[in-house]
């Protein structure tokens, strides 16, 4: 698992797929908001709570990975 998370090839796939999945009309708005709302909230909250030890970019990458995997599993026919 850790080897996959530090692989440039794996993250290249995530970065190539995130845009088309967010723009696709086949992925419902609720799925897109499941990704976007937590990212936006987390980018704002650390300014209010500076003691949170996780970096903004790490949370964003984690949520990108989660959204990409989930959307591709549910809507595999999107290419």
XYZ file of C-alpha atoms in Angstrom:
79
model
C 0.000 0.000 0.000
C 2.716 2.524 0.950
C 4.672 1.733 -2.189
C 1.622 2.621 -4.279
C 1.074 5.912 -2.431
C 4.611 7.130 -3.172
C 4.557 6.023 -6.809
C 4.706 8.822 -9.406
C 2.878 6.557 -11.864
C -0.019 6.125 -9.440
C -0.334 9.851 -8.701
C -0.023 10.639 -12.401
C -3.144 8.550 -12.919
C -4.970 10.453 -10.156
C -3.980 13.846 -11.613
C -4.977 12.813 -15.155
C -8.387 11.500 -14.051
C -9.516 14.130 -11.514
C -10.304 16.826 -14.096
C -12.351 14.672 -16.475
C -14.242 13.114 -13.561
C -15.125 16.523 -12.124
C -16.222 17.782 -15.561
C -18.162 14.652 -16.505
C -21.955 14.920 -16.603
C -22.118 11.193 -15.745
C -20.777 11.830 -12.231
C -23.581 13.320 -10.112
C -23.122 16.689 -8.468
C -23.448 15.064 -5.039
C -20.357 12.947 -5.755
C -18.417 16.013 -6.881
C -19.457 17.910 -3.759
C -18.341 14.954 -1.634
C -14.845 15.814 -2.870
C -15.004 19.608 -3.161
C -16.687 20.608 0.112
C -14.230 18.827 2.464
C -11.267 20.210 0.497
C -12.563 23.775 0.636
C -13.485 23.487 4.321
C -10.098 22.031 5.234
C -8.265 24.776 3.359
C -10.148 27.321 5.505
C -10.225 25.544 8.909
C -6.436 25.322 9.527
C -6.376 29.112 9.487
C -8.841 29.002 12.369
C -7.268 25.950 14.076
C -3.487 26.155 13.540
C -2.769 23.175 15.823
C -3.994 20.648 13.223
C -0.820 18.696 12.299
C -1.804 17.638 8.761
C -0.828 19.849 5.858
C -3.523 21.203 3.507
C -1.955 19.590 0.443
C -1.833 16.157 2.123
C -5.556 16.284 2.863
C -6.275 17.470 -0.677
C -4.218 14.618 -2.166
C -5.934 12.084 0.074
C -9.372 13.351 -0.973
C -8.348 13.436 -4.668
C -7.321 9.796 -4.364
C -10.568 8.899 -2.581
C -12.753 10.704 -5.120
C -10.932 9.270 -8.147
C -11.089 5.684 -6.865
C -14.740 5.990 -5.844
C -15.923 7.664 -9.046
C -14.039 5.245 -11.289
C -15.494 2.253 -9.445
C -19.047 3.597 -9.629
C -18.816 5.087 -13.139
C -16.190 2.862 -14.784
C -17.488 3.532 -18.295
C -16.168 7.147 -18.146
C -13.103 7.467 -20.382
